[in-house]
mmCIF file of C-alpha atoms and ligand atoms in Angstrom:
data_model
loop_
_atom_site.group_PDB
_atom_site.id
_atom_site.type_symbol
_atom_site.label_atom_id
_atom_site.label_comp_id
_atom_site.label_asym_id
_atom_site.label_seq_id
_atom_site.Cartn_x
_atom_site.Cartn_y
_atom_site.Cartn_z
ATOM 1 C CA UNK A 1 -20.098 14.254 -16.498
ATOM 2 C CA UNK A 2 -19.741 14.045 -12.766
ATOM 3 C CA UNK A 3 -17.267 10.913 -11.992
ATOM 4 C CA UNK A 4 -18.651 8.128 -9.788
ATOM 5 C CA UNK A 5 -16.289 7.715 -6.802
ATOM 6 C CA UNK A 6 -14.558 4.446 -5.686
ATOM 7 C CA UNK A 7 -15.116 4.789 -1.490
ATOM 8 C CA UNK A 8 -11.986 3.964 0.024
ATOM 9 C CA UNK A 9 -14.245 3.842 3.270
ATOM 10 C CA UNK A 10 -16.801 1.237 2.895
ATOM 11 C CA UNK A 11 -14.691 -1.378 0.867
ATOM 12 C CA UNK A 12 -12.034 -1.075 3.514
ATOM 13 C CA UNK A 13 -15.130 -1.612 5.671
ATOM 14 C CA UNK A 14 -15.923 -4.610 3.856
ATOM 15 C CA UNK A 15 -12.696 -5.909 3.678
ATOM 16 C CA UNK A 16 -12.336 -5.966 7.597
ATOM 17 C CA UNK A 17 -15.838 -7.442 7.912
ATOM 18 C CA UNK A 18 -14.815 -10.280 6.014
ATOM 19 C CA UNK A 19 -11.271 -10.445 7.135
ATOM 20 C CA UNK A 20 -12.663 -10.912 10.984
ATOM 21 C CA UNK A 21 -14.909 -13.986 9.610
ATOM 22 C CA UNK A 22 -11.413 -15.838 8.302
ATOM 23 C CA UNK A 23 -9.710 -14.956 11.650
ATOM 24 C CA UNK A 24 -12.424 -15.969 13.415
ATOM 25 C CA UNK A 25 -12.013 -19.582 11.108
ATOM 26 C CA UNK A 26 -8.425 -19.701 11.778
ATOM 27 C CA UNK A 27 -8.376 -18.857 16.004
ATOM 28 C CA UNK A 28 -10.993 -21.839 16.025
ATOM 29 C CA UNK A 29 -8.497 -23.832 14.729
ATOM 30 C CA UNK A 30 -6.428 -22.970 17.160
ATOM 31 C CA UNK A 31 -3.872 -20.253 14.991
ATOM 32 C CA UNK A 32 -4.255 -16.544 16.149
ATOM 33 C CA UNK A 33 -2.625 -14.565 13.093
ATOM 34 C CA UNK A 34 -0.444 -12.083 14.989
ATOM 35 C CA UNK A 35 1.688 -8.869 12.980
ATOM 36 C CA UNK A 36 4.855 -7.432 15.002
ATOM 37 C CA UNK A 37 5.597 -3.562 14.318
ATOM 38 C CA UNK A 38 8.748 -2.448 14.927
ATOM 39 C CA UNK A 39 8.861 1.667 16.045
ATOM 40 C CA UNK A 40 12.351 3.224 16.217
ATOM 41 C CA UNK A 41 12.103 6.529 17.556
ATOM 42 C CA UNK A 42 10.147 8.974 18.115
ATOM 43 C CA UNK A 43 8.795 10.431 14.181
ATOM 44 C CA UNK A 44 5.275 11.885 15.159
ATOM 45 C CA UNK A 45 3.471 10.550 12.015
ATOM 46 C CA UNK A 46 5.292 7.118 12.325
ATOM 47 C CA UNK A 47 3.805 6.738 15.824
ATOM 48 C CA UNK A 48 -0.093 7.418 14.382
ATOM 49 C CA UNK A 49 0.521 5.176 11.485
ATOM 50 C CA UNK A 50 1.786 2.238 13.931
ATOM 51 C CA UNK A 51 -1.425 3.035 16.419
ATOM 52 C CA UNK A 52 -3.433 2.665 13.404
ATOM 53 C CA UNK A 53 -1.587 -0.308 12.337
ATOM 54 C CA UNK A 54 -2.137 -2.047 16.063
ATOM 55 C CA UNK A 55 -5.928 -1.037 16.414
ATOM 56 C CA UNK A 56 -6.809 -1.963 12.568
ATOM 57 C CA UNK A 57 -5.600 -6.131 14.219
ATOM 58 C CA UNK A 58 -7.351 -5.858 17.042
ATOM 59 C CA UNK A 59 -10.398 -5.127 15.501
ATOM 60 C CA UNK A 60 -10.332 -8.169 13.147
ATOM 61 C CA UNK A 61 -9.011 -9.917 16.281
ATOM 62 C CA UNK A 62 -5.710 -10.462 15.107
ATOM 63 C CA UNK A 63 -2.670 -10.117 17.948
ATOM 64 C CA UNK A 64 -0.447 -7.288 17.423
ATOM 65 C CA UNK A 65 2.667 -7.185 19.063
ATOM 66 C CA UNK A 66 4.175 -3.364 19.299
ATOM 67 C CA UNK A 67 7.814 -3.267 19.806
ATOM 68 C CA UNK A 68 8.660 0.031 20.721
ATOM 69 C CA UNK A 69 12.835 1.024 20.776
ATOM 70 C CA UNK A 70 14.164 3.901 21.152
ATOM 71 C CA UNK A 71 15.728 6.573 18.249
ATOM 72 C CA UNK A 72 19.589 5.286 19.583
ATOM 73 C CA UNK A 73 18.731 1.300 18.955
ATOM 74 C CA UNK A 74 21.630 -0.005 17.055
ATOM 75 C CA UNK A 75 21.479 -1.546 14.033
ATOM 76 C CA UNK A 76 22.676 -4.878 14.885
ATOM 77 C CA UNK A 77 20.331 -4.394 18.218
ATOM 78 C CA UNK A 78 17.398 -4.117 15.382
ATOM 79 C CA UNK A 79 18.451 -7.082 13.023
ATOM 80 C CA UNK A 80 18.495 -9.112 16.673
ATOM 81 C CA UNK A 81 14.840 -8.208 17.206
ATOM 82 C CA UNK A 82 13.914 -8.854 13.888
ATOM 83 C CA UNK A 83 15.773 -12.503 13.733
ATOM 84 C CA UNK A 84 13.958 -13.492 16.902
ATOM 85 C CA UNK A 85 10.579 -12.420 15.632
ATOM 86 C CA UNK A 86 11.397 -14.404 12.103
ATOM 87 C CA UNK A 87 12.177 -17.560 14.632
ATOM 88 C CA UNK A 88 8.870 -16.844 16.851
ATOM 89 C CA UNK A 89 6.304 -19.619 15.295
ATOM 90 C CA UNK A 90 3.520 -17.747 16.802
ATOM 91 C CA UNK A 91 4.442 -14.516 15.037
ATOM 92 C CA UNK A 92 2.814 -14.208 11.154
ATOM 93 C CA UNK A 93 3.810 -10.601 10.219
ATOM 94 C CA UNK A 94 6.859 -8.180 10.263
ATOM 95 C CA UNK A 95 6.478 -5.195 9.798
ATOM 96 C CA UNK A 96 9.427 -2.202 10.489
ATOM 97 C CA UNK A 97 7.858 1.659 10.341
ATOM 98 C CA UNK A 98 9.732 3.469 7.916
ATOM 99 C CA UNK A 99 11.430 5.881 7.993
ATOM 100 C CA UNK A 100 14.107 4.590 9.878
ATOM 101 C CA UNK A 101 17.158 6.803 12.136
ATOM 102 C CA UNK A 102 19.590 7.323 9.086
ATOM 103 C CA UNK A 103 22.190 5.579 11.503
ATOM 104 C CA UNK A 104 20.201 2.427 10.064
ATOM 105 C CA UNK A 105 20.517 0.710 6.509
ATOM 106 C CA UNK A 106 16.905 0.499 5.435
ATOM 107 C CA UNK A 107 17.753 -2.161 2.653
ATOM 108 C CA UNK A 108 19.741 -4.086 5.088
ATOM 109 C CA UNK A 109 16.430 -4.334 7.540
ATOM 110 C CA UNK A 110 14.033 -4.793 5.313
ATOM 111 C CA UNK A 111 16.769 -8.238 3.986
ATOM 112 C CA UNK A 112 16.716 -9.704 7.307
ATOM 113 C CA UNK A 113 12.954 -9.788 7.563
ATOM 114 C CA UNK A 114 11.899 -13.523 6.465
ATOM 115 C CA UNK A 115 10.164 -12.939 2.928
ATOM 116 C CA UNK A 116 7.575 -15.116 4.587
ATOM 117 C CA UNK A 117 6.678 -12.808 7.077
ATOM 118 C CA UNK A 118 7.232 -9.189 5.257
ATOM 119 C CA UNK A 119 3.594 -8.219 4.822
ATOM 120 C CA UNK A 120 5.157 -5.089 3.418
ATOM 121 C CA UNK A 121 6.248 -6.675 0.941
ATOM 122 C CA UNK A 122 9.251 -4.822 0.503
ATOM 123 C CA UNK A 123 12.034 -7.729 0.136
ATOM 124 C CA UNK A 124 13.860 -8.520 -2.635
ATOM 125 C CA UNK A 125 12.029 -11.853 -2.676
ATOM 126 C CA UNK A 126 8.940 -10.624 -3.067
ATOM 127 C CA UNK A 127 9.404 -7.412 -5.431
ATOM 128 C CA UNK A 128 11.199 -10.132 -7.508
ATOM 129 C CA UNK A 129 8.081 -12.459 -6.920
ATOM 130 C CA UNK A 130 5.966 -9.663 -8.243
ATOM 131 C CA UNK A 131 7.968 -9.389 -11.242
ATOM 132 C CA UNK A 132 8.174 -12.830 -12.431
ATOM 133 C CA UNK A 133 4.343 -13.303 -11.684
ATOM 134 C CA UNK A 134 5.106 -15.490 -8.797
ATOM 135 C CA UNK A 135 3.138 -16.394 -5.462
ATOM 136 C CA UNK A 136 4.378 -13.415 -2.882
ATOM 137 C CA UNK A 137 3.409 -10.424 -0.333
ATOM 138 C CA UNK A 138 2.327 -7.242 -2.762
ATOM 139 C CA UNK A 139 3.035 -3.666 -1.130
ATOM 140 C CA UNK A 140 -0.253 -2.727 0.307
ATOM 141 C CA UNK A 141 -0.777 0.616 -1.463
ATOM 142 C CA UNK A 142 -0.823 -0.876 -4.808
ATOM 143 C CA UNK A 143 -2.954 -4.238 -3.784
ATOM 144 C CA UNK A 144 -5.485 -1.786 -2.800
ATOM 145 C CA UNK A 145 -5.207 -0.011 -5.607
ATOM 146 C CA UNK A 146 -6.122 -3.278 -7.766
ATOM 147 C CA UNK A 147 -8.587 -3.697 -4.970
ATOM 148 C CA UNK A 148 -10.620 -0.723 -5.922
ATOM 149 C CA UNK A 149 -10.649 -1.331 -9.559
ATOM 150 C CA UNK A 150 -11.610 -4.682 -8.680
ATOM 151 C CA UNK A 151 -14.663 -3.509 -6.781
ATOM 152 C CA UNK A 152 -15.827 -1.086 -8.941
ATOM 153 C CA UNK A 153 -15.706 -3.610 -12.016
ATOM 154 C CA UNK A 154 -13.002 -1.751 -13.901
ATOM 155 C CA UNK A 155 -11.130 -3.877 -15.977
ATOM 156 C CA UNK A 156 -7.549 -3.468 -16.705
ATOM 157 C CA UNK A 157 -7.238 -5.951 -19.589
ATOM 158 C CA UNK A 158 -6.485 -4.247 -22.619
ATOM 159 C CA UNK A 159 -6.342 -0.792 -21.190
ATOM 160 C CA UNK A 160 -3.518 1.639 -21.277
ATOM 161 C CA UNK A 161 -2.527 2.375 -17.675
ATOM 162 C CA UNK A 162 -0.715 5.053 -16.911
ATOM 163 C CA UNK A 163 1.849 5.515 -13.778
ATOM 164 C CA UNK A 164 3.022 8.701 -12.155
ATOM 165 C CA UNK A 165 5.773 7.836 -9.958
ATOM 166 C CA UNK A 166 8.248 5.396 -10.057
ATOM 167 C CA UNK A 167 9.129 4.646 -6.091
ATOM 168 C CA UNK A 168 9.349 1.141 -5.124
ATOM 169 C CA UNK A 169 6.557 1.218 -2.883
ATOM 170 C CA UNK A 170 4.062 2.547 -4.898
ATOM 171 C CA UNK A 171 5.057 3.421 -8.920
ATOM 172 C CA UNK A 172 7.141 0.246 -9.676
ATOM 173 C CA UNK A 173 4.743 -2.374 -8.256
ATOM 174 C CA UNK A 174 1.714 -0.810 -9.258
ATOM 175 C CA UNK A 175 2.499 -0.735 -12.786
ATOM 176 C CA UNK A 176 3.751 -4.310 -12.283
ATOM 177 C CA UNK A 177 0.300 -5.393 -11.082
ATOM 178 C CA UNK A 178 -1.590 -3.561 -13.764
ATOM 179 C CA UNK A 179 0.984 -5.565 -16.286
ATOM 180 C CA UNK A 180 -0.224 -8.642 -14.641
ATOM 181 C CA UNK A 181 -3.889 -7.965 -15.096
ATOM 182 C CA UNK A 182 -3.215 -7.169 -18.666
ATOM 183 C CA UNK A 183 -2.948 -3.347 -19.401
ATOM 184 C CA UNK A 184 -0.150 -2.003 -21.415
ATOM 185 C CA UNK A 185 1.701 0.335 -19.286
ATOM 186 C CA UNK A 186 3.228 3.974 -19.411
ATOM 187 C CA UNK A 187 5.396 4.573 -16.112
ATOM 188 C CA UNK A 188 5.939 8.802 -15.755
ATOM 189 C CA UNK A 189 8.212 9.970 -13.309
ATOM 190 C CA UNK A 190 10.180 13.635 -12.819
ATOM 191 C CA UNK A 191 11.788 13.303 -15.806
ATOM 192 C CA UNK A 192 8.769 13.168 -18.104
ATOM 193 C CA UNK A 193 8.838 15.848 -20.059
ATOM 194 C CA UNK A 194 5.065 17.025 -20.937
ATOM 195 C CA UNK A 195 3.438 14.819 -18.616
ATOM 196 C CA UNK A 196 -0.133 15.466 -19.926
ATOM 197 C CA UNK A 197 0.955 14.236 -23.181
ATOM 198 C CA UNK A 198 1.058 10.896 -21.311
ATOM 199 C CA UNK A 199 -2.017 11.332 -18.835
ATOM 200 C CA UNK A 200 -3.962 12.193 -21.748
ATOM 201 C CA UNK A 201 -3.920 8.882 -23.063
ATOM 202 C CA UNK A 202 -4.783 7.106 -19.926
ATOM 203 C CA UNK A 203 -7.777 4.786 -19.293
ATOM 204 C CA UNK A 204 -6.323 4.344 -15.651
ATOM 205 C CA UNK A 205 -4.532 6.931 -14.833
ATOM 206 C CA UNK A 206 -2.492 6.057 -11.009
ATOM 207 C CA UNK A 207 -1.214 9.504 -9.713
ATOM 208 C CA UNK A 208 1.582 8.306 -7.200
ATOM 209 C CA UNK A 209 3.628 11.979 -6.502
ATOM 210 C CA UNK A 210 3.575 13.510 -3.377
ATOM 211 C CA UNK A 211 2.957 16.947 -4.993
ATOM 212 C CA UNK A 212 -1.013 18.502 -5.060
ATOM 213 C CA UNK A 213 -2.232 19.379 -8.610
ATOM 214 C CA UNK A 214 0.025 17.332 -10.297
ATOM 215 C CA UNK A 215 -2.733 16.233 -12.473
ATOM 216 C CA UNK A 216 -5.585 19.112 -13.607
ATOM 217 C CA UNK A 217 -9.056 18.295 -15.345
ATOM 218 C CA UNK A 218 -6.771 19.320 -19.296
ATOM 219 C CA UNK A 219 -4.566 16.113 -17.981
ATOM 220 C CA UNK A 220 -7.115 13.564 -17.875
ATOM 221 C CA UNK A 221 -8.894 11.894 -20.862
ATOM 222 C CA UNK A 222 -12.836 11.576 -20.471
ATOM 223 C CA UNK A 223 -14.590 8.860 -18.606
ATOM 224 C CA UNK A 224 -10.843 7.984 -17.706
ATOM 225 C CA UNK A 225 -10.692 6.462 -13.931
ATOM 226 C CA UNK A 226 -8.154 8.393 -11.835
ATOM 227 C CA UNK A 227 -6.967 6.786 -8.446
ATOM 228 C CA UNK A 228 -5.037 8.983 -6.399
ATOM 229 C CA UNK A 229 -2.559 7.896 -4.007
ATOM 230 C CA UNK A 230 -1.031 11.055 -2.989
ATOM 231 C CA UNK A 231 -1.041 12.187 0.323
ATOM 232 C CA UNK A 232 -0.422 16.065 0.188
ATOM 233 C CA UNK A 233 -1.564 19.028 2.921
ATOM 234 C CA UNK A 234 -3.092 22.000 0.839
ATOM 235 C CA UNK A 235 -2.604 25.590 2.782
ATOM 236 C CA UNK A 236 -5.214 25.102 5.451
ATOM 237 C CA UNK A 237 -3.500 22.370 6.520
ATOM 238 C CA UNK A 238 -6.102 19.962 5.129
ATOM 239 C CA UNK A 239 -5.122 16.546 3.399
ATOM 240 C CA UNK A 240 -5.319 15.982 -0.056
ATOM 241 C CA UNK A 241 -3.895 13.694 -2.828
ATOM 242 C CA UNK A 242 -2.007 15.118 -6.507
ATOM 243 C CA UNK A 243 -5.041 14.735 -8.316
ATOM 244 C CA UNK A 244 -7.192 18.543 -8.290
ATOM 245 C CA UNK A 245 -10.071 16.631 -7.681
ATOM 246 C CA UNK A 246 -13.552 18.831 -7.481
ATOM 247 C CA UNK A 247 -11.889 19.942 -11.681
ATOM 248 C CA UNK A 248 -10.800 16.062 -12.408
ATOM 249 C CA UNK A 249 -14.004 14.701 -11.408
ATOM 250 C CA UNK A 250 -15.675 16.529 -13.758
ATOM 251 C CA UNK A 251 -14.244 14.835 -16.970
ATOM 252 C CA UNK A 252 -13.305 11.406 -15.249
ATOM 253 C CA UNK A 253 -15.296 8.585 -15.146
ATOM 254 C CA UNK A 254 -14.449 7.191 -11.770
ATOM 255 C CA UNK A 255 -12.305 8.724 -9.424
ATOM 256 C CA UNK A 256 -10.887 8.156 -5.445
ATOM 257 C CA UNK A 257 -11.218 11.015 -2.948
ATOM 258 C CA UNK A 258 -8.607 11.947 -0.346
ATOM 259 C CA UNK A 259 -9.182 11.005 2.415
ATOM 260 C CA UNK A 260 -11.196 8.673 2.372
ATOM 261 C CA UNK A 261 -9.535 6.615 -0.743
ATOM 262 C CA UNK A 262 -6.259 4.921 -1.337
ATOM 263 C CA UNK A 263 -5.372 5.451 2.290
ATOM 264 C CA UNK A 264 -7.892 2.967 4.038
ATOM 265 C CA UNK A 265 -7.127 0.595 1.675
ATOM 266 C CA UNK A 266 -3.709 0.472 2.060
ATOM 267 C CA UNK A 267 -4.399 0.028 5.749
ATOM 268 C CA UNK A 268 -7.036 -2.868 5.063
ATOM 269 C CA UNK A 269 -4.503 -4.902 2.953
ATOM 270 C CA UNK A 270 -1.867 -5.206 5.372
ATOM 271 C CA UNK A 271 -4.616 -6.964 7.504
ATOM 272 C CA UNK A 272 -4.915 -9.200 4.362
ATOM 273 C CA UNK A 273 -1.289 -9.569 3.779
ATOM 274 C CA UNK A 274 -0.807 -10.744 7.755
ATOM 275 C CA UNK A 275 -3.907 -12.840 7.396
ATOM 276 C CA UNK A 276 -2.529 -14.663 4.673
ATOM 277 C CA UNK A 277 0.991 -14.967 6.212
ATOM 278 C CA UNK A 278 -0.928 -16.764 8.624
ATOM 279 C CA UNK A 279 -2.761 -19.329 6.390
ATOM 280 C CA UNK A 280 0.658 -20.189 4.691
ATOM 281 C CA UNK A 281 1.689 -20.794 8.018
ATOM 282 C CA UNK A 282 -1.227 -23.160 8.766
ATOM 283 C CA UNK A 283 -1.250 -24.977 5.607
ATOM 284 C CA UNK A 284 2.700 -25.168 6.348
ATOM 285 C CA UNK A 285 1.585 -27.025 9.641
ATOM 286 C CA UNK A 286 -0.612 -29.500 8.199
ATOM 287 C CA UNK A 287 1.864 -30.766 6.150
HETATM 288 P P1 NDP B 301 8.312 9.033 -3.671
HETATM 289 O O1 NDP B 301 8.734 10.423 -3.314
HETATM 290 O O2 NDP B 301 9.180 7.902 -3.277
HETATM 291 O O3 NDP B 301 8.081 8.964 -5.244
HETATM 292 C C1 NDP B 301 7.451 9.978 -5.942
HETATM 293 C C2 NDP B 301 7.527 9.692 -7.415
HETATM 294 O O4 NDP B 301 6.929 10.787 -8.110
HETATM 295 C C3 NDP B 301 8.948 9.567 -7.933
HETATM 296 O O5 NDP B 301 9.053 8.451 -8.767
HETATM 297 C C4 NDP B 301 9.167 10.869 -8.716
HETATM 298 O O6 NDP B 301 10.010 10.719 -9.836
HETATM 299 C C5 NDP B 301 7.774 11.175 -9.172
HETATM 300 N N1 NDP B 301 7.618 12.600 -9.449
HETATM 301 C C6 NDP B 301 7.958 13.635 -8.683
HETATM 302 N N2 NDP B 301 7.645 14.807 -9.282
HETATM 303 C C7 NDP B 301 7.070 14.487 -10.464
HETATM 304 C C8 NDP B 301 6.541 15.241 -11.536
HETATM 305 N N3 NDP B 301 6.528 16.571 -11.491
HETATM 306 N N4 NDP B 301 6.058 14.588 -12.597
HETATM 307 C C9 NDP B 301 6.043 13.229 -12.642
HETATM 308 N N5 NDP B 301 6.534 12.455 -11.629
HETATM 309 C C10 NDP B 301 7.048 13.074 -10.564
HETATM 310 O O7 NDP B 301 6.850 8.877 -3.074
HETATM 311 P P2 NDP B 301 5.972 7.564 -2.781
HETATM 312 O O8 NDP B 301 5.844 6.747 -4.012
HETATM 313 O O9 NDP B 301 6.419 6.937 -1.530
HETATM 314 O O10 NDP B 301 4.580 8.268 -2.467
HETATM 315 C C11 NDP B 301 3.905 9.047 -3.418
HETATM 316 C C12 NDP B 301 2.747 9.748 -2.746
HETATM 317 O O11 NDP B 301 1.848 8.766 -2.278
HETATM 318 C C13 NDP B 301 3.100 10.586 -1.531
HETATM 319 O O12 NDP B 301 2.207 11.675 -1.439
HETATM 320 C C14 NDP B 301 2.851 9.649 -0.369
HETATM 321 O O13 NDP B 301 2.564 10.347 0.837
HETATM 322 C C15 NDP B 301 1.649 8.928 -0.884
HETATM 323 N N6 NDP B 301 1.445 7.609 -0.302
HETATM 324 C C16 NDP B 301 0.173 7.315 0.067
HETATM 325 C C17 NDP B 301 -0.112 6.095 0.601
HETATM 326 C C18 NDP B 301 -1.524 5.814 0.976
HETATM 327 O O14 NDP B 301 -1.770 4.888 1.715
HETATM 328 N N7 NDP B 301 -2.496 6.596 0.475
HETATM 329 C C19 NDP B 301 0.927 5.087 0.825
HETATM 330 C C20 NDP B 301 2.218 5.453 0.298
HETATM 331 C C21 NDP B 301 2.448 6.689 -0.226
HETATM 332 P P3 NDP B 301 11.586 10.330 -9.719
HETATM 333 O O15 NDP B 301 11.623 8.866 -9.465
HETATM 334 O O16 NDP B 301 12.119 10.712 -11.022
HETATM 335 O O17 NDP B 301 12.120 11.148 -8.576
#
């Protein structure tokens, strides 16, 4: 069996297209959504994952505001920016590149963004949102994830999920959201011991690492769908996720490449995350 592949690409694609339409709605009505990213310093990857973060709004023709400070910015300096965006009405999103100078307290910046504005959704309010089942921003790597299943008509109800990686960006809510939609569960993390044991049994099997070949074709159980969130470089240099994919897709039943997967997604949710920000705040208006 060859697996069928879930295309990052197009539904990211599709996403946007219909994203732009609800903009579109909204700036008629007289609210541009807007996102503010916050860059401090100079981290070569963090500066192409903000560009990509500014031109992904402007296509949908959101506003993006791009607040660039230098690796020396204080932390108070940073809190200041960040309090004045919360108070700027015409400002939807927050969002602060991580990671940040290890002068800074992460959890401290991430606090003082409003939870109504962190389309991240990396504050306390909202991870505790997410794990009560309540109304909040979901971290855009897992929200695409559900995305994906969601488009290719996988259902998680009743399924036995299975986790690999536990970080609070990625592991921890995504097995939340698969909770939600009614899978049991199985988080793995480094201390697993015999991790196949565990993948074996998968219907969804997340792979959420940070290490290529974490999970081989003897891991994976047949017709199983594997979504791979890893973003890895093999030896040419040449990205790739923790999933050995040309083996794995041979016994899985759906599966997400890298590139070309996860990683549009993620990038297509924050644009849904901001846009909704935005129609809180307009319903919020009304009112
Ligand atoms: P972290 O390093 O924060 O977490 C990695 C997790 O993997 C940890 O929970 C760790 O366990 C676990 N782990 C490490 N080694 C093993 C092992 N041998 N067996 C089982 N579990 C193991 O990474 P992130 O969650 O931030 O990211 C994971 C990957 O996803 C990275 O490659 C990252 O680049 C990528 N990523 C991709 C995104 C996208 O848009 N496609 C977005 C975000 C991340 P423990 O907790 O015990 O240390």
């Amino acid at each position: 069996m060859t697996a069928r592949l879930i295309d990052g690409n197009a539904l990211a694609r599709q996403t946007r297209a219909e994203l732009a339409t609800r903009v579109a709605d909204l700036a008629a009505s007289g609210l541009r959504p807007a996102l503010a990213v916050i860059l401090v310093g100079d981290d070569a990857a963090s500066q192409v994952y903000v560009r990509h973060k500014v031109a992904d709004c402007e296509g949908v023709g959101m506003r993006s505001i791009l607040d660039r400070l230098p690796a020396q910015t204080t932390e108070a300096a940073l809190l200041a920016r960040i309090q004045a965006l919360n108070a700027d009405a015409t400002v939807h999103g927050i969002l602060v590149q991580l990671p940040l100078p290890a002068h800074i307290d992460t959890h401290k910046v991430i606090a003082t963004i409003a939870p109504s504005k962190d389309v991240d959704g990396f504050h306390l309010a909202n991870a505790g949102a997410l794990m009560v089942g309540q109304h909040g921003f979901r971290p855009c790597t897992p929200y695409g994830c559900m995305r994906m299943l969601q488009s290719a008509g996988i259902e998680a109800r009743g399924r036995h999920a299975v986790v690999v990686g536990r970080s609070n960006i990625v592991g921890k809510p995504m097995a939340m959201l698969l909770l939600q939609a009614n899978a049991t569960v199985t988080i793995c993390h480094s201390a697993t011991p015999d991790l196949g044991a565990f993948t074996r049994q998968a219907d969804i099997l997340v792979a959420a690492v940070g290490r290529r070949d974490t999970i081989r074709a003897d891991m994976v159980k047949p017709g199983a769908v594997v979504i791979d969130v890893g973003m890895n470089r093999n030896e040419e240099g040449k990205l790739c996720g923790d999933v050995d994919f040309d083996a794995v897709r041979e016994v899985a039943g759906w599966i997400t490449p890298v590139p070309g997967g996860v990683g549009p997604m993620t990038r297509a949710m924050l644009l849904v995350n901001t846009l909704e920000a935005a129609e809180d705040a307009a319903r919020a208006r009304a009112r």
